[in-house]
Every structure is written in C-alpha cells, then in structure tokens.
Amino acid sequence: MLRLTLFKKILVVTLLLSLLPLLFTSLILLSNLESVNTNLTTEIADTSDIQAAESLQMRAQSVAETISEFLRQCEGDLLYLARTPLDNQTLLNFYTTRRREVWERMGATEEIRKLTPLYRSIAYIDKNGQEQLVIREGIFLKPSELRNVSTPAGTEFKSEDYFRKTKELRYGEIYVSHLTGFHISKQEQLAGASEPENAYNGKTYNGVIRLGSPLFDKQGVFEGIVIISLDHQHLMEFTQHIDPGKNFSTIFPSYKSGNYAFLFDDEGWIITHPKYWDIRGLDRNGKEVPAYTEKTSQKDIDAGRVPYNLDKAGFIHKNYPVVASAVRMKKIGYVDITNVGGAKKIMSYAPILYNTGDYGKYGIFGGVTIGFQVDQFHDAARKGSRLIHRKLRDHRTLSALIIFCTALLAGFSAWALSRGITKPLQQLIIGARRLADGDTRSRVSVSASDELGELADTFNIMSNELEIRKTSLLSTMEELRRSRLEILNERNFKESVLESISSAIVTFSPKGLLTSINATGRKILGNKVAVDMHYRDVFANWIDMAQRTEQHLESRSNYGREPLNHDCGNGMTYFEVGFFPIGKDAEQGLTVTIRNETEKEKLREEMTRLDRLASLGKLSAGIAHEVRNPLTGISLLLDDLHDNAALANADQNMIKKALGEIERVERLISALLNYSSPPRSNFRVGDLNTVVNDTALLMRRQCERQKVYIVVSTGTLPPFRFDPEKIKQALMNIIRNALEAMPNGGEIRLSTTIDVDHVIIAISDNGPGINEKDLPLIFEPFFTRKGAGTGLGLSITQRIIEEHHGQISVKSSTETGTLFLLELPLMNGTEG
C-alpha cells in the first residue's frame, strides 16, 4: 500500500483544492448527459415494450376468442350428430365434411396447405361400453378391432374414462375431456436434428380431445353414447404459425429465438408448443408422464420426458405460475420472463373462456401465451444512445487536458509548501519509531516554539508515562502468572484426589442438576451420565435413589450414610450411599457418595457360612461319638432278641425293622463324621476324561434299572493336578440326585470342555428341575426335599470343588431340567 507522507498529503490537498471544482463541474455535466442518455434509452425501450405488450395482448385475446368459438362449433357438431340416426353413411359424411386447413412442412424446403378432417375418429358406443361403429382416419374399424371402453384400460390410450362420465350426463349435455395422447420424447421429435424447427423427420404428437354426448330412446332409456375426437393438430394450428415479429406468421416457429406462442389448459399443462416433449401426455401403459420439476432426474431431462405444467415451473421462472393463476381468474395481461438464451422476453396471455365438461371448474379451456424478445423493439433507443456516447467521449478528452495542466501548477506550489513543514517533523518521526521499537527512554529535541515544538514536548511527556506504566504492567503480569499456576496446581491436586478415590462422588446443584462426577462415579452410573443432567435422570434405574436425593435436597437435614441394595443386572449389589451438604444448609448443592460394599458383604456372608459349617462339624462329631456307643449296644441287644426262637413272627419283623432303622442312623452318623473330618485331598496329575468315563461306567447299571440313559461327551483336555477320587465322589453325588429326581426315566448328559485356564464339567438332566425358591439352599448341609437321605451330598460336592479352588453353579428350569457346571482351574499344574 502506498505510504502517504506529509509532503504527499499537502500535495494531494493542494491538487484537490485546485482540481475538485473542475472535476465536480465536469462530473455534473457528464452525469447529466449520462442521465439523459439513460432516461431517453429507457423511455424509448419502455414505450416499445408497452406497445409490443399491448399488441401481443390483443393478438392473444383474439386467438383465445377464436379458440372458444371453435370449441363451441365442435359442440354443435356433436349435438347434431347425437340427434341424427347413426349409420356408416352418416358417420362418413360427417367425417369428410368437417375439415380445416392445415399448414405443414413436407421437408426442408417444401411446405403445403391442405384441408384435414377436424376429427381423428368418430364412435358410436352402446350402453355396455362396446363400440358399434368407429371411423378413424377415414376408415371404419373391423368388428375385431372394436373395443369395449366401459373401463379405462380398454380405451385407445389405456386410461380414459369418457364412457363413464358421458353416461352420467342428461339428454343434451356434453362431456369434453382434457388433451389425451401418448407423450413424444425429445429424441422422438428431433430424430437427430439439433432444434425442433429443423426436425423434419421426427414424430408428431397424435393426441385428441374427446367430446361426448349420451343417447336415449323415445322413452328416455339410455342407449349409448356418441364420441367425436378432436384432432390435436387443429389446436396446434392456432399457435404454431404465430410470429410476433415482422413476419406476423411462420410455418414453424423458432424456439431458440423465443418468438413463439403456446396453449396451456385449465390445469396448467402445456397442450401446444414447438417442443412436442413439453406437451402433456401418457406413457405406453396409459400412465401420465410427471411434470418437469426441480426434482426431475437428469436421465428424464436428457431423454426429454419432461412435459411442462406452469403451476410447477416456478423454478424456471417465477412468473409461469403467476400466468396460470391469472388466466384461471380470467385476466388478460403480460409479464416479463427470460427465455433459455437469457434474452429479455415479454409474454402476453389471455384466457380461453369455456365451461363445458371437465372445464367447468374454472370456466376456462386454458390460456393463450405469445412470447417475443423485447430487444428487437429497441433499435431507436440504441441509435440515440450511441450518439450521446460520442459526445461524452469528446467532452471527457477536453476535460482531461484542462485537469492535467492545472495539476502541474498545483503540484509545484504544494512541493514548496511541504518542504517548510516536513523537515521539523522528521525528528519526531525518528523518536516515534524508537518508541515503537520499545525504547521508552528515547526523547526528542526540537528547538521550534510553534505548534511543532509543543508537539515535541507532549511526545516526551508521553514517553515518560509509558516507561512508568510499562514497568508496573510487567510486575502485575508476573504476579498474575504465579497466581494462575498456584490455582491450576491446586485444582489438579483436587481432581487427582477425587479420581483416585474408590467411591463414586457426584455433586448436584440446589436445583438437582449434576455439576461434577469422578471416574468411579462414571463406572458405577454409566458413561451416559453427563453434567447438567437432572438427578432423576442420573438415578433413573436406581430403585429409590432419586427419592432419597430429592428428600435431602428439600429437607436439608438427616445427612449421613445409609445402605442401599441394587440389582445391577448380574445379581444383587450392596452399596453404602452418603448424602452431605455443600455450603451452609446445602445452599450450594448436595454431595452424594456411593461405595460398593458387595465384596465386603460377600466376605461377611462367607465367614458366617464357614463359622456355621465349623460349628456344625464339631457338633456333628460330638453327637456322632456320643450316639454311636449306646446305639451299638441297642443294636446288639435287638440282634440277640431277634435270634430268640420263642418270639412271634410279628415281633421278629418289628425287631428286624428296628435293626434296619438303627443301621440307617449309623450310616447318617458315618456321613456326619466324614463331613466333619473329611480325608485329606490327594492331588496328582491325571486325565479328567478318564475319571468322568469311569464314573459314568460305575453309575450306568443303576441308571439302566431306572430307565435313565447316561450320555458322555468329552473334549480334548490337558493333564492337570486334581484329586480323582474326590472328583469322582462329587460327580456321583450329582448323578444320584438326578436319578432320584427321575424315577420314571430320562437322560443324564456329562461333558467336558476347556475355557482358557479352566476345565468345565457339565452335568445336565431333563428331569422336573429344582424349585426356584430352593436354589439358594441346595448346598446347605442337611437340606433335602426327599423323604430319605442325609442332605449332605451337594454340600460335600461344593466343598470338594472349593478344595480344588474351583466354582460350582447350577441352573434349573421346570421345562428343560437341571444343569450343574463344575469349573476346575488348570493352574494347579499342567503338562505340556
């Protein structure tokens, strides 16, 4: 960027003072001339636009009135035909006498005008919808070619319902359909040509407008309908040859020039246009081709499957829907639009008044539009503008010469003036640069006593003040830096302490919103918990934690710790929760602590169970020794008494039963002694699969007696240290329980698998299962639901597995039976 020194500024100011008046007057003159040029050009152009618009508007209105009259003539033809006896000769005469001139192209240079039948087809249809007489393009259809048009699918275009609508009319009423015909795509019309006006060999649009009237006999009974199909090319004749320019008419308009006319119906669909693919139409299945919208696929656009509906063409130009709406309100006018080439264009429009048949909704058949590029009207405006531009160029040349001479004189004067001012200021500039570089001790010495001298003194005072403030600011910044470091260290220390605590610590605002949470809190409450969540959302799945929190927030009392049991999805978990105020009377919120006490609770329960088992063992051993001695004496006495031949048989049987009960008591005592003082485990490296197979072999005969099938499935296991005899005892205890649960037969399955560092033995049966209430008690000593047994089998099994540092678990269902899982660790020693 150019740096303006004081010398340059004085020079510029002098030049401005000298040149501004001259420049100002020249600019005013130029502006006035430009304004005259613009106003004159605009006025001429606007006048031309208005004249063209009014002319096109009158022409559009004339065409609209002609079309209205034409449609009324078609109605008259239909009513005449409906009142005439219908036979071949009548239809043929009617067909041949209704003709209009058509001006069409026969090639690149040849064109003809010929009379063409007004109606493409005439049909007499009976009351059941069956065509009886049809003449189409001058030929009567054969009986095999006649259709039943009672349903839309049977019509020529596969979707017309003119039979139903005409049948519902009264005598003398007329049905008029919208334009119907198969859609012509862009490729079909162009057939290789670049523009529609050059497409001599392409397809033409063969559509019709159906006019129908019901037929009744003398008694007023419905006999059928008569349909005349107006050939679409006669509608094309109303707009195709319009040339809004000097030629007035043309055989085929140029779409690219923008000078053409088209018709649209009361629904906004274009029904005549130089581009046939813009005309509404049906596909070959009778389904209407969707209108061109901003959502139309590029594939359909390239293929030319884009009929226009003015109501949906607002994305092309906003005035298209405006024209359609104005025509429905029966208004005449014109709008400015822009054609494909980007040239400004006027489009006039006029409604075609008509209210018969489907056109009764708005009372119009549609609208006529005529477009013309307005720049062709602006020749006079362009000539005037060019003349004024030449005069302006001459004036600018003279003004530039005068301004240049004045600038030379003013420049010399400015140079002499600036030299007397800029030199004393040079010292101030040097001092200011030193000050900017940080040298606040720099001072300026100027001997002048004028305003420049005062400026130098002020500069020196400012330097002194900056030196003092700089020293103070540096001292303050150092203190702030130390304070910030202390605050950060204290905050980091507190965060580290909170994150290292094994309890969850969460804080809530007085409104109950979460303000902080440590890592343990996120682990317990879940990662979805976030700051600013309400405590009801934080504790949404926690029994009554939300109610407890609410109680302490509202009452602001009864703070302290309390127990909480909560099912976290993997069993009951025991927590100790604490509620403590933040600030006086919890004015700053509430702190909630949550500590997991599950391991402590399990350890307490395990210690209680071990104490109970130890006491039970001591008690059992004492009772067993005290009971066994007298029990042995009783057994011997009863045995001698049983051998006494003098006793009756009944007495001997009773004594025999008593001996059996004493024997059962001795077995119970033996079991108690074994439970209270189990033999020492003998761990050695062995093959667990061999033990499982041996156990199954030992129990197989007993299983077969009860019709129970035992199935063994062993996996590949490494040798490891365990006590084979005790594992066999544990398996036999579980199998015996399964046999007792299936007196009527069943199936027992044994399997072994390995899971990382554990071997798993699975024993399952398909028996009646274990009551859900009894599952927590099955490993308790002496617990049994059977009439016999000691209730020590599963308790002994659990102790054997625990001696192996393993785990035993059970799953049971009344539908699938019971499954025991025995997990034995491999860490006791493996051989590889």
PDB file of N, CA and C in Angstrom, residues 298-328:
ATOM      1  N   GLN A 298     -31.900 -36.343 -14.010  1.00  0.00           N
ATOM      2  CA  GLN A 298     -31.149 -35.924 -15.195  1.00  0.00           C
ATOM      3  C   GLN A 298     -31.398 -36.870 -16.354  1.00  0.00           C
ATOM      4  N   LYS A 299     -31.662 -38.140 -16.026  1.00  0.00           N
ATOM      5  CA  LYS A 299     -31.946 -39.118 -17.073  1.00  0.00           C
ATOM      6  C   LYS A 299     -33.210 -38.749 -17.826  1.00  0.00           C
ATOM      7  N   ASP A 300     -34.279 -38.360 -17.108  1.00  0.00           N
ATOM      8  CA  ASP A 300     -35.527 -37.961 -17.761  1.00  0.00           C
ATOM      9  C   ASP A 300     -35.348 -36.659 -18.536  1.00  0.00           C
ATOM     10  N   ILE A 301     -34.529 -35.746 -18.009  1.00  0.00           N
ATOM     11  CA  ILE A 301     -34.293 -34.476 -18.712  1.00  0.00           C
ATOM     12  C   ILE A 301     -33.579 -34.730 -20.032  1.00  0.00           C
ATOM     13  N   ASP A 302     -32.528 -35.573 -19.997  1.00  0.00           N
ATOM     14  CA  ASP A 302     -31.792 -35.877 -21.226  1.00  0.00           C
ATOM     15  C   ASP A 302     -32.667 -36.596 -22.241  1.00  0.00           C
ATOM     16  N   ALA A 303     -33.583 -37.455 -21.745  1.00  0.00           N
ATOM     17  CA  ALA A 303     -34.453 -38.203 -22.651  1.00  0.00           C
ATOM     18  C   ALA A 303     -35.617 -37.360 -23.147  1.00  0.00           C
ATOM     19  N   GLY A 304     -35.841 -36.205 -22.554  1.00  0.00           N
ATOM     20  CA  GLY A 304     -36.950 -35.352 -22.985  1.00  0.00           C
ATOM     21  C   GLY A 304     -38.288 -35.815 -22.457  1.00  0.00           C
ATOM     22  N   ARG A 305     -38.318 -36.540 -21.342  1.00  0.00           N
ATOM     23  CA  ARG A 305     -39.586 -36.928 -20.719  1.00  0.00           C
ATOM     24  C   ARG A 305     -39.950 -35.873 -19.673  1.00  0.00           C
ATOM     25  N   VAL A 306     -40.185 -34.643 -20.164  1.00  0.00           N
ATOM     26  CA  VAL A 306     -40.380 -33.517 -19.244  1.00  0.00           C
ATOM     27  C   VAL A 306     -41.516 -32.620 -19.720  1.00  0.00           C
ATOM     28  N   PRO A 307     -42.771 -33.098 -19.724  1.00  0.00           N
ATOM     29  CA  PRO A 307     -43.880 -32.199 -20.066  1.00  0.00           C
ATOM     30  C   PRO A 307     -43.973 -31.078 -19.041  1.00  0.00           C
ATOM     31  N   TYR A 308     -44.403 -29.897 -19.487  1.00  0.00           N
ATOM     32  CA  TYR A 308     -44.432 -28.717 -18.627  1.00  0.00           C
ATOM     33  C   TYR A 308     -45.830 -28.525 -18.050  1.00  0.00           C
ATOM     34  N   ASN A 309     -45.851 -28.156 -16.767  1.00  0.00           N
ATOM     35  CA  ASN A 309     -47.057 -27.670 -16.112  1.00  0.00           C
ATOM     36  C   ASN A 309     -46.681 -26.332 -15.490  1.00  0.00           C
ATOM     37  N   LEU A 310     -47.349 -25.253 -15.922  1.00  0.00           N
ATOM     38  CA  LEU A 310     -46.941 -23.915 -15.479  1.00  0.00           C
ATOM     39  C   LEU A 310     -47.001 -23.766 -13.970  1.00  0.00           C
ATOM     40  N   ASP A 311     -47.931 -24.486 -13.313  1.00  0.00           N
ATOM     41  CA  ASP A 311     -48.035 -24.380 -11.855  1.00  0.00           C
ATOM     42  C   ASP A 311     -46.782 -24.906 -11.173  1.00  0.00           C
ATOM     43  N   LYS A 312     -46.049 -25.807 -11.845  1.00  0.00           N
ATOM     44  CA  LYS A 312     -44.871 -26.413 -11.241  1.00  0.00           C
ATOM     45  C   LYS A 312     -43.579 -25.917 -11.882  1.00  0.00           C
ATOM     46  N   ALA A 313     -43.666 -24.886 -12.727  1.00  0.00           N
ATOM     47  CA  ALA A 313     -42.483 -24.388 -13.438  1.00  0.00           C
ATOM     48  C   ALA A 313     -41.923 -23.125 -12.807  1.00  0.00           C
ATOM     49  N   GLY A 314     -42.279 -22.854 -11.552  1.00  0.00           N
ATOM     50  CA  GLY A 314     -41.768 -21.654 -10.900  1.00  0.00           C
ATOM     51  C   GLY A 314     -40.269 -21.667 -10.721  1.00  0.00           C
ATOM     52  N   PHE A 315     -39.662 -22.858 -10.686  1.00  0.00           N
ATOM     53  CA  PHE A 315     -38.207 -22.916 -10.534  1.00  0.00           C
ATOM     54  C   PHE A 315     -37.495 -22.474 -11.809  1.00  0.00           C
ATOM     55  N   ILE A 316     -38.207 -22.483 -12.965  1.00  0.00           N
ATOM     56  CA  ILE A 316     -37.636 -21.987 -14.224  1.00  0.00           C
ATOM     57  C   ILE A 316     -37.803 -20.475 -14.303  1.00  0.00           C
ATOM     58  N   HIS A 317     -39.019 -20.008 -14.034  1.00  0.00           N
ATOM     59  CA  HIS A 317     -39.272 -18.572 -13.916  1.00  0.00           C
ATOM     60  C   HIS A 317     -40.486 -18.386 -13.014  1.00  0.00           C
ATOM     61  N   LYS A 318     -40.371 -17.465 -12.083  1.00  0.00           N
ATOM     62  CA  LYS A 318     -41.415 -17.282 -11.081  1.00  0.00           C
ATOM     63  C   LYS A 318     -42.744 -16.839 -11.675  1.00  0.00           C
ATOM     64  N   ASN A 319     -42.741 -16.272 -12.894  1.00  0.00           N
ATOM     65  CA  ASN A 319     -43.985 -15.744 -13.469  1.00  0.00           C
ATOM     66  C   ASN A 319     -44.831 -16.799 -14.160  1.00  0.00           C
ATOM     67  N   TYR A 320     -44.285 -18.008 -14.392  1.00  0.00           N
ATOM     68  CA  TYR A 320     -45.103 -19.041 -15.026  1.00  0.00           C
ATOM     69  C   TYR A 320     -46.319 -19.401 -14.169  1.00  0.00           C
ATOM     70  N   PRO A 321     -46.162 -19.717 -12.862  1.00  0.00           N
ATOM     71  CA  PRO A 321     -47.351 -19.975 -12.044  1.00  0.00           C
ATOM     72  C   PRO A 321     -48.265 -18.749 -11.944  1.00  0.00           C
ATOM     73  N   VAL A 322     -47.680 -17.547 -12.000  1.00  0.00           N
ATOM     74  CA  VAL A 322     -48.491 -16.320 -11.932  1.00  0.00           C
ATOM     75  C   VAL A 322     -49.418 -16.240 -13.136  1.00  0.00           C
ATOM     76  N   VAL A 323     -48.897 -16.559 -14.322  1.00  0.00           N
ATOM     77  CA  VAL A 323     -49.716 -16.523 -15.541  1.00  0.00           C
ATOM     78  C   VAL A 323     -50.852 -17.532 -15.440  1.00  0.00           C
ATOM     79  N   ALA A 324     -50.542 -18.772 -14.986  1.00  0.00           N
ATOM     80  CA  ALA A 324     -51.585 -19.795 -14.874  1.00  0.00           C
ATOM     81  C   ALA A 324     -52.680 -19.354 -13.908  1.00  0.00           C
ATOM     82  N   SER A 325     -52.290 -18.757 -12.782  1.00  0.00           N
ATOM     83  CA  SER A 325     -53.272 -18.300 -11.799  1.00  0.00           C
ATOM     84  C   SER A 325     -54.118 -17.156 -12.348  1.00  0.00           C
ATOM     85  N   ALA A 326     -53.474 -16.205 -13.059  1.00  0.00           N
ATOM     86  CA  ALA A 326     -54.217 -15.065 -13.613  1.00  0.00           C
ATOM     87  C   ALA A 326     -55.228 -15.523 -14.660  1.00  0.00           C
ATOM     88  N   VAL A 327     -54.853 -16.478 -15.486  1.00  0.00           N
ATOM     89  CA  VAL A 327     -55.773 -16.974 -16.515  1.00  0.00           C
ATOM     90  C   VAL A 327     -56.972 -17.653 -15.870  1.00  0.00           C
ATOM     91  N   ARG A 328     -56.738 -18.399 -14.780  1.00  0.00           N
ATOM     92  CA  ARG A 328     -57.875 -19.035 -14.096  1.00  0.00           C
ATOM     93  C   ARG A 328     -58.839 -17.989 -13.547  1.00  0.00           C
TER      94      ARG A 328
END
